[in-house]
């Protein structure tokens, strides 16, 4: 009977509007929740087969989902490890309680934003217990190649292991003028000493001690020097000896003409570098290319170290941690040294709205979301990671209040249908009286 279908349709109308009211309530309640994605209720009509001119109401059903694919506005904060994603992708996290599980990989969850702080063990996590995950860097700050379709390689980001760091010296550039008059006949032939500080693998201060000894001829000028290099880290042992001849022709006078290796690492004329092996490992000493006025020169004047530059630093204390747009976690030390310690990838899925919603604005992978892929932030379809920022709720309070009014009226109208059907059925009952 069509009048009965009207009653059923009215009841279904009450049910779906009650569901919409629940989503509106949730959205308004979380209008100030960082990273909250608004819930959406969509109505779908139900149609019954009708015939012979009769019509039966099919009613309505509701489906709900979270609009995870949408993004809320960004706000700036004062915490370097407050992170948000500008664009597609989400941050990988895990539950702090899962860190005690020593069997199997850590379960991966996803968030679009988070305020991460180091705990007592130096692990970056939120107040709700979500731990930031990343790929650990090598000692030299490079990121190894990790699989992109599994969580293998992802680890909790820990800054406690990086409280102290030293950057060993691997390259020195030497700019020194040797007095041309010292290679003339009748000179003393005494060596000229130069000590260059460098930093070892443990941040210790070491020195390369270089002695330039001129070759004094019987007559004329030799334009030749012997450069002997010793290393304090090896107890003053020799790490190289070279014979250097300088050019005295017009246009190239004072520049290196040739270098002969007596002992130690070879000289590369293409780069101007000596390949030395010091106590901590390989070290390049750039003394200049033949024919170029950089590095070592021999001109009339005094013995003068013109320019000496080197990389490396002594041991420093960790002062802060920052995350750049590409997800690199950089540890900053009080000596001015910065080192990459992790890289945070962005997790992307084909259908973000198919993710399973969990507490604390976290999500997990589901068959509906599709398989995940780990992107370097800024590559492919992924967005960028923004430090000193949080993503606000996607709730538009004005829009939700508008829907609240519409839902209230729709609910009242469906209740009126039920009331009307009840009255009509009562009239039908009264016919036989």
Coordinates of C-alpha atoms in Angstrom, one line a residue:
X1 CA 0.0 0.0 0.0
X2 CA 1.5 3.4 -1.0
X3 CA 0.4 5.0 2.2
X4 CA 2.6 2.5 4.2
X5 CA 5.5 3.3 1.9
X6 CA 5.1 6.9 2.8
X7 CA 5.5 6.0 6.4
X8 CA 8.6 4.0 5.7
X9 CA 10.0 6.9 3.6
X10 CA 9.4 9.3 6.4
X11 CA 11.2 7.1 8.9
X12 CA 14.2 6.7 6.5
X13 CA 14.2 10.5 6.2
X14 CA 14.4 10.9 9.9
X15 CA 17.3 8.4 10.0
X16 CA 19.4 10.0 7.3
X17 CA 18.9 13.5 8.7
X18 CA 19.9 12.1 12.1
X19 CA 23.1 10.8 10.5
X20 CA 23.7 14.2 8.9
X21 CA 23.2 15.9 12.2
X22 CA 25.8 13.6 13.7
X23 CA 28.4 14.6 11.1
X24 CA 27.6 18.3 11.6
X25 CA 28.0 18.0 15.3
X26 CA 31.3 16.2 14.9
X27 CA 32.5 18.8 12.4
X28 CA 31.6 21.8 14.6
X29 CA 33.0 20.1 17.7
X30 CA 36.4 19.7 15.9
X31 CA 36.4 23.1 14.2
X32 CA 39.5 24.0 16.2
X33 CA 41.2 20.5 16.0
X34 CA 44.4 20.7 14.0
X35 CA 44.4 18.3 11.0
X36 CA 40.7 17.4 11.4
X37 CA 39.0 16.4 8.1
X38 CA 35.3 17.1 8.0
X39 CA 32.8 14.3 7.8
X40 CA 30.3 14.4 5.0
X41 CA 26.9 12.8 4.8
X42 CA 25.5 12.1 1.3
X43 CA 21.9 11.1 0.6
X44 CA 20.9 8.5 -2.1
X45 CA 17.4 7.9 -3.2
X46 CA 15.8 4.4 -3.2
X47 CA 13.4 3.5 -6.0
X48 CA 10.8 0.7 -5.8
X49 CA 9.3 -0.9 -8.9
X50 CA 5.9 0.6 -9.6
X51 CA 3.1 -0.5 -11.9
X52 CA -0.5 0.0 -12.9
X53 CA -0.3 3.7 -12.2
X54 CA 0.5 3.2 -8.5
X55 CA 3.6 4.8 -6.8
X56 CA 5.3 3.6 -3.7
X57 CA 7.9 5.7 -1.9
X58 CA 11.3 4.1 -1.8
X59 CA 12.8 6.4 0.8
X60 CA 16.4 7.5 1.2
X61 CA 19.6 6.1 2.5
X62 CA 22.8 7.8 3.7
X63 CA 26.5 7.2 3.2
X64 CA 29.2 9.0 5.2
X65 CA 32.9 9.5 4.7
X66 CA 35.7 11.9 5.6
X67 CA 36.9 14.4 3.1
X68 CA 40.5 13.5 3.7
X69 CA 41.6 14.8 0.3
X70 CA 40.8 18.4 1.3
X71 CA 43.2 20.6 3.1
X72 CA 42.7 23.2 5.8
X73 CA 44.4 26.6 6.1
X74 CA 48.0 26.8 7.4
X75 CA 49.1 28.7 10.4
X76 CA 52.6 29.5 11.5
X77 CA 54.0 28.4 14.9
X78 CA 57.1 28.9 16.9
X79 CA 58.1 25.2 17.0
X80 CA 60.5 24.0 14.2
X81 CA 59.1 20.5 14.4
X82 CA 55.4 21.6 14.0
X83 CA 54.9 20.0 10.5
X84 CA 52.2 20.3 7.9
X85 CA 51.9 19.2 4.2
X86 CA 51.3 21.8 1.5
X87 CA 49.8 19.7 -1.2
X88 CA 49.3 16.0 -1.7
X89 CA 50.7 13.4 0.7
X90 CA 50.8 12.6 4.4
X91 CA 53.4 12.2 7.1
X92 CA 54.3 8.6 8.2
X93 CA 53.9 8.0 11.9
X94 CA 53.5 5.1 14.3
X95 CA 52.1 4.5 17.8
X96 CA 54.5 5.1 20.6
X97 CA 53.1 1.9 22.2
X98 CA 54.3 -0.1 19.2
X99 CA 58.0 0.8 19.8
X100 CA 58.1 -1.9 22.5
X101 CA 57.2 -4.5 20.0
X102 CA 60.5 -6.2 19.0
X103 CA 59.0 -8.5 16.4
X104 CA 58.1 -7.4 12.9
X105 CA 58.0 -3.9 11.3
X106 CA 56.3 -1.0 13.0
X107 CA 52.7 -0.3 11.9
X108 CA 52.5 2.8 9.8
X109 CA 49.8 5.4 10.3
X110 CA 49.3 8.7 8.4
X111 CA 48.7 12.3 9.5
X112 CA 48.5 15.5 7.6
X113 CA 50.0 17.6 10.4
X114 CA 51.5 17.2 13.8
X115 CA 53.3 19.0 16.6
X116 CA 56.3 16.8 17.3
X117 CA 58.6 17.2 20.4
X118 CA 61.5 15.0 21.6
X119 CA 60.5 12.7 24.5
X120 CA 62.9 11.6 27.2
X121 CA 64.6 9.3 24.7
X122 CA 64.9 12.0 22.0
X123 CA 62.2 10.5 19.8
X124 CA 60.0 13.0 18.1
X125 CA 56.3 12.4 18.9
X126 CA 53.1 14.2 19.5
X127 CA 51.3 14.6 22.9
X128 CA 48.8 11.9 21.7
X129 CA 51.6 9.4 21.2
X130 CA 52.2 9.5 17.5
X131 CA 55.9 9.0 16.6
X132 CA 57.3 10.6 13.5
X133 CA 59.0 8.1 11.0
X134 CA 61.8 8.7 8.6
X135 CA 64.7 7.2 6.7
X136 CA 68.0 7.5 8.6
X137 CA 70.9 9.2 6.9
X138 CA 74.4 7.9 6.5
X139 CA 77.2 9.4 8.6
X140 CA 78.0 11.8 5.8
X141 CA 74.4 13.1 5.6
X142 CA 73.4 11.2 2.4
X143 CA 70.2 9.2 2.3
X144 CA 70.6 5.5 1.2
X145 CA 68.2 4.1 -1.4
X146 CA 65.2 2.6 0.3
X147 CA 62.2 0.8 -1.1
X148 CA 59.3 3.1 -1.9
X149 CA 56.4 0.6 -1.7
X150 CA 57.1 -0.8 1.7
X151 CA 57.9 0.6 5.2
X152 CA 61.3 -1.2 5.3
X153 CA 63.9 1.3 6.3
X154 CA 61.5 3.7 8.1
X155 CA 62.5 4.3 11.7
X156 CA 61.4 6.6 14.5
X157 CA 63.1 10.0 14.2
X158 CA 65.4 10.3 17.1
X159 CA 67.5 13.4 17.9
X160 CA 69.0 12.0 21.1
X161 CA 71.6 10.0 19.1
X162 CA 72.8 13.2 17.5
X163 CA 73.4 15.4 20.6
X164 CA 77.1 15.8 19.7
X165 CA 78.7 15.8 16.3
X166 CA 82.0 16.7 14.7
X167 CA 82.6 17.2 11.0
X168 CA 86.0 15.8 9.9
X169 CA 88.1 17.8 7.5
X170 CA 88.3 16.2 4.1
X171 CA 89.5 19.1 1.9
X172 CA 91.9 22.0 2.3
X173 CA 92.7 24.8 -0.2
X174 CA 96.1 26.3 0.2
X175 CA 97.0 29.8 -1.1
X176 CA 100.6 30.7 -0.2
X177 CA 103.3 32.9 -1.9
X178 CA 106.9 31.6 -1.7
X179 CA 109.5 34.3 -2.1
X180 CA 111.3 34.0 -5.4
X181 CA 114.5 35.4 -4.1
X182 CA 115.0 32.4 -1.8
X183 CA 115.9 30.2 -4.8
X184 CA 118.8 32.5 -5.9
X185 CA 122.4 31.5 -5.6
X186 CA 123.9 32.5 -2.3
X187 CA 120.7 32.3 -0.2
X188 CA 120.6 30.3 3.0
X189 CA 118.3 27.6 1.8
X190 CA 116.4 27.4 5.1
X191 CA 113.0 25.9 5.1
X192 CA 109.8 27.9 5.6
X193 CA 107.3 26.3 8.0
X194 CA 103.5 26.4 7.8
X195 CA 101.1 24.6 10.2
X196 CA 97.4 24.1 9.1
X197 CA 94.8 23.0 11.7
X198 CA 92.3 20.3 10.6
X199 CA 89.7 18.2 12.4
X200 CA 89.9 14.5 12.9
X201 CA 87.1 11.9 12.8
X202 CA 86.4 12.4 16.5
X203 CA 86.4 16.2 16.3
X204 CA 90.0 16.5 17.6
X205 CA 92.2 19.3 16.5
X206 CA 95.1 18.0 14.4
X207 CA 97.7 19.7 12.2
X208 CA 99.4 19.3 8.8
X209 CA 102.9 20.7 9.2
X210 CA 104.3 21.8 5.8
X211 CA 107.9 22.8 5.2
X212 CA 108.9 24.6 2.0
X213 CA 112.6 24.2 1.3
X214 CA 114.1 26.2 -1.6
X215 CA 116.7 24.6 -3.9
X216 CA 119.7 27.0 -4.0
X217 CA 121.8 26.7 -7.2
X218 CA 125.4 27.5 -7.6
X219 CA 124.5 30.3 -10.0
X220 CA 121.3 32.0 -11.1
X221 CA 117.9 31.0 -9.8
X222 CA 116.4 27.5 -9.6
X223 CA 112.6 28.4 -9.1
X224 CA 112.3 25.0 -7.4
X225 CA 111.0 24.1 -3.9
X226 CA 110.6 20.9 -1.9
X227 CA 107.3 20.6 0.0
X228 CA 107.4 18.1 2.9
X229 CA 104.1 17.4 4.7
X230 CA 103.8 15.7 8.1
X231 CA 100.7 14.8 10.1
X232 CA 100.4 15.3 13.9
X233 CA 97.7 12.6 14.0
X234 CA 100.4 10.1 12.9
X235 CA 102.9 11.3 15.4
X236 CA 104.6 13.6 12.9
X237 CA 105.1 11.0 10.3
X238 CA 105.5 12.1 6.7
X239 CA 102.4 11.9 4.5
X240 CA 103.9 13.4 1.3
X241 CA 106.9 15.1 -0.3
X242 CA 106.8 16.9 -3.6
X243 CA 109.2 18.9 -5.8
X244 CA 107.6 22.0 -7.2
X245 CA 109.0 24.0 -10.1
X246 CA 107.6 27.5 -10.9
X247 CA 107.3 29.3 -14.2
X248 CA 109.3 32.5 -14.7
X249 CA 108.2 33.3 -18.3
X250 CA 106.3 36.4 -19.2
X251 CA 102.5 36.0 -18.7
X252 CA 102.8 32.9 -16.5
X253 CA 105.6 34.0 -14.2
X254 CA 105.1 32.9 -10.6
X255 CA 102.7 30.1 -11.3
X256 CA 103.3 26.3 -11.0
X257 CA 105.1 24.8 -13.9
X258 CA 105.3 21.2 -12.7
X259 CA 105.1 19.0 -9.6
X260 CA 107.0 15.8 -9.1
X261 CA 105.8 13.3 -6.4
X262 CA 108.7 12.1 -4.3
X263 CA 106.5 10.2 -1.8
X264 CA 102.8 10.2 -0.7
X265 CA 99.7 10.6 -2.7
X266 CA 99.7 11.7 -6.4
X267 CA 99.2 15.2 -7.7
X268 CA 96.3 15.7 -10.1
X269 CA 97.2 18.6 -12.5
X270 CA 93.6 18.7 -13.7
X271 CA 92.2 19.6 -10.3
X272 CA 95.3 20.9 -8.6
X273 CA 94.9 18.5 -5.7
X274 CA 97.2 16.3 -3.7
X275 CA 95.6 13.1 -2.5
X276 CA 96.9 12.7 1.1
X277 CA 96.2 10.0 3.6
X278 CA 96.2 11.4 7.1
X279 CA 95.4 9.8 10.4
X280 CA 91.7 9.9 9.9
X281 CA 91.5 8.9 6.3
X282 CA 91.8 10.5 2.9
X283 CA 92.2 14.3 2.6
X284 CA 92.7 16.5 -0.5
X285 CA 95.1 19.4 -0.4
X286 CA 94.5 21.8 -3.3
X287 CA 97.7 23.7 -4.1
X288 CA 96.6 25.0 -7.6
X289 CA 96.8 24.0 -11.2
X290 CA 99.8 24.6 -13.4
X291 CA 99.7 28.0 -15.1
X292 CA 97.0 29.4 -12.9
X293 CA 97.6 32.2 -10.3
X294 CA 95.8 30.4 -7.5
X295 CA 97.1 28.1 -4.8
X296 CA 100.9 28.2 -4.6
X297 CA 102.8 31.1 -6.2
X298 CA 106.4 32.2 -6.3
X299 CA 106.7 36.0 -6.6
X300 CA 109.1 38.5 -5.3
X301 CA 108.1 39.3 -1.7
X302 CA 107.7 37.7 1.6
X303 CA 106.5 34.3 2.6
X304 CA 102.8 34.8 3.0
X305 CA 99.8 32.5 3.5
X306 CA 97.4 34.4 1.3
X307 CA 94.3 32.2 1.7
X308 CA 93.7 28.9 3.5
X309 CA 90.2 27.4 3.6
X310 CA 89.0 24.0 4.8
X311 CA 85.9 22.1 5.6
X312 CA 85.2 20.3 8.9
X313 CA 84.5 21.5 12.4
X314 CA 85.2 20.5 16.0
X315 CA 82.7 18.7 18.2
X316 CA 79.5 20.7 18.7
X317 CA 76.4 20.5 20.8
X318 CA 73.0 20.1 19.2
X319 CA 71.0 23.3 19.5
X320 CA 68.0 22.7 17.2
X321 CA 66.4 20.4 14.6
X322 CA 64.6 21.7 11.5
X323 CA 62.8 20.0 8.6
X324 CA 63.1 21.5 5.1
X325 CA 60.6 21.4 2.3
X326 CA 62.0 18.2 0.9
X327 CA 61.7 16.4 4.2
X328 CA 65.3 16.5 5.3
X329 CA 65.7 16.6 9.0
X330 CA 68.7 18.8 9.8
X331 CA 70.5 18.9 13.1
X332 CA 72.0 22.3 13.8
X333 CA 75.0 22.6 16.2
X334 CA 76.4 25.5 18.2
X335 CA 79.6 25.5 16.1
X336 CA 77.6 26.5 13.0
X337 CA 77.7 22.9 11.6
X338 CA 74.5 21.5 10.1
X339 CA 74.0 17.8 9.4
X340 CA 71.2 15.8 7.7
X341 CA 70.1 13.0 10.1
X342 CA 66.9 11.8 8.5
X343 CA 64.6 12.2 5.6
X344 CA 60.8 12.2 6.0
X345 CA 59.0 10.8 3.0
X346 CA 55.4 11.7 2.0
X347 CA 52.9 8.8 1.8
X348 CA 50.5 8.9 -1.2
X349 CA 47.6 6.7 -2.0
X350 CA 45.3 6.6 -5.1
X351 CA 42.2 7.3 -3.0
X352 CA 42.9 9.3 0.1
X353 CA 39.2 9.4 1.0
X354 CA 39.3 5.6 1.2
X355 CA 41.7 5.6 4.2
X356 CA 40.4 4.3 7.5
X357 CA 39.9 7.2 10.1
X358 CA 41.4 6.6 13.5
X359 CA 41.7 8.7 16.7
X360 CA 43.9 11.7 16.9
X361 CA 43.5 12.7 13.2
X362 CA 45.4 9.6 12.1
X363 CA 44.6 7.3 9.2
X364 CA 45.5 3.8 8.1
X365 CA 45.8 2.1 4.7
X366 CA 42.7 0.1 3.4
X367 CA 41.8 -1.8 0.3
X368 CA 39.6 1.2 -0.7
X369 CA 42.5 3.7 -0.4
X370 CA 44.8 1.5 -2.6
X371 CA 48.5 0.7 -2.1
X372 CA 50.8 3.4 -0.8
X373 CA 53.9 4.9 -2.3
X374 CA 56.7 6.8 -0.5
X375 CA 57.7 10.0 -2.3
X376 CA 60.4 12.5 -1.6
X377 CA 58.6 15.6 -0.7
X378 CA 58.4 17.9 -3.7
X379 CA 58.7 15.0 -6.2
X380 CA 56.0 13.5 -8.4
X381 CA 52.5 14.4 -7.3
X382 CA 53.5 15.1 -3.7
X383 CA 53.5 18.4 -2.0
X384 CA 56.1 19.9 0.4
X385 CA 56.7 19.6 4.1
X386 CA 56.3 22.9 5.9
X387 CA 58.1 23.4 9.3
X388 CA 56.9 25.9 11.9
X389 CA 53.3 25.3 10.7
X390 CA 50.1 23.4 11.5
X391 CA 47.1 22.6 9.3
X392 CA 43.8 23.8 10.7
X393 CA 40.5 21.9 10.6
X394 CA 38.7 21.8 7.3
X395 CA 35.5 22.6 9.0
X396 CA 33.7 25.8 7.8
X397 CA 31.6 26.7 10.8
X398 CA 29.3 29.0 8.8
X399 CA 28.7 26.3 6.3
X400 CA 28.0 23.7 9.0
X401 CA 25.5 26.0 10.7
X402 CA 23.7 26.5 7.4
X403 CA 23.5 22.7 6.9
X404 CA 22.3 22.5 10.5
X405 CA 19.3 24.7 9.7
X406 CA 18.6 22.7 6.5
X407 CA 18.8 19.4 8.4
X408 CA 16.5 20.6 11.2
X409 CA 13.9 21.6 8.7
X410 CA 14.2 18.4 6.7
X411 CA 13.9 16.4 9.9
X412 CA 10.8 18.3 11.0
X413 CA 9.3 17.8 7.5
X414 CA 9.9 14.0 7.7
X415 CA 8.4 14.0 11.1
X416 CA 5.4 15.8 9.7
X417 CA 5.0 13.1 7.0
X418 CA 4.9 10.4 9.7
X419 CA 2.4 12.5 11.7
X420 CA 0.2 12.9 8.5
X421 CA 0.4 9.2 7.6
X422 CA -0.6 8.4 11.2
X423 CA -3.6 10.7 10.9
X424 CA -4.6 9.2 7.6
X425 CA -4.3 5.7 8.9
X426 CA -6.5 6.8 11.9
X427 CA -9.1 8.0 9.4
X428 CA -9.0 4.7 7.7
X429 CA -9.6 2.9 11.0
X430 CA -12.5 5.2 11.7
X431 CA -14.3 4.2 8.5
X432 CA -15.8 1.0 10.0
X433 CA -17.1 2.8 13.0

